[in-house]
XYZ file of C-alpha atoms in Angstrom:
58
model
C -9.936 -6.943 -7.863
C -10.736 -9.672 -4.882
C -10.738 -8.715 -1.442
C -8.339 -10.966 0.860
C -8.723 -10.704 4.744
C -4.820 -10.150 6.152
C -4.048 -11.763 9.888
C -0.717 -11.365 11.149
C 1.058 -9.154 13.949
C 3.291 -5.803 15.102
C 5.670 -5.097 17.022
C 3.999 -2.809 19.772
C 5.887 -1.800 23.452
C 4.141 -4.447 25.835
C 5.339 -6.628 22.898
C 3.455 -8.099 19.630
C 0.111 -6.442 18.829
C -2.481 -9.000 16.519
C -4.563 -7.828 13.882
C -6.150 -9.182 10.972
C -7.874 -6.191 7.978
C -9.890 -7.113 5.137
C -7.871 -5.004 1.884
C -9.022 -5.113 -2.068
C -6.418 -5.573 -4.062
C -5.902 -7.785 -7.547
C -3.453 -10.566 -6.104
C -2.089 -11.906 -3.178
C 0.895 -10.416 -3.290
C -0.447 -6.481 -3.713
C -2.790 -7.276 -0.479
C 0.013 -7.935 1.434
C 1.676 -4.491 0.418
C -0.999 -2.567 1.086
C -1.019 -4.508 4.947
C 2.762 -2.863 5.227
C 2.152 0.750 3.450
C -1.722 1.344 5.732
C -0.220 -0.204 9.036
C 3.254 0.915 9.014
C 1.739 4.108 8.829
C -1.653 4.459 11.541
C 1.297 2.658 14.055
C 4.479 3.752 13.219
C 5.723 0.883 12.334
C 8.903 -0.654 10.162
C 8.048 -3.731 7.842
C 11.123 -5.674 9.453
C 8.326 -4.534 12.420
C 5.283 -6.392 10.614
C 4.475 -10.099 10.592
C 2.659 -11.329 7.813
C 1.105 -14.758 8.981
C -1.627 -15.586 6.386
C -3.361 -13.742 3.363
C -6.862 -15.558 2.231
C -8.690 -14.936 -0.514
C -12.064 -14.064 1.120
């Protein structure tokens, strides 16, 4: 498993909130899925409210 740094933003009451998170995944697609799952559950947001701007290997 590799570590990926994922950055983007999600919709909040005050507009968009930026985020940068490190996740362990086998590839970039799985890293994106983990971000959708984690950010969505932590901030009660749907996938359509989360925008991933960049995924890079750390």
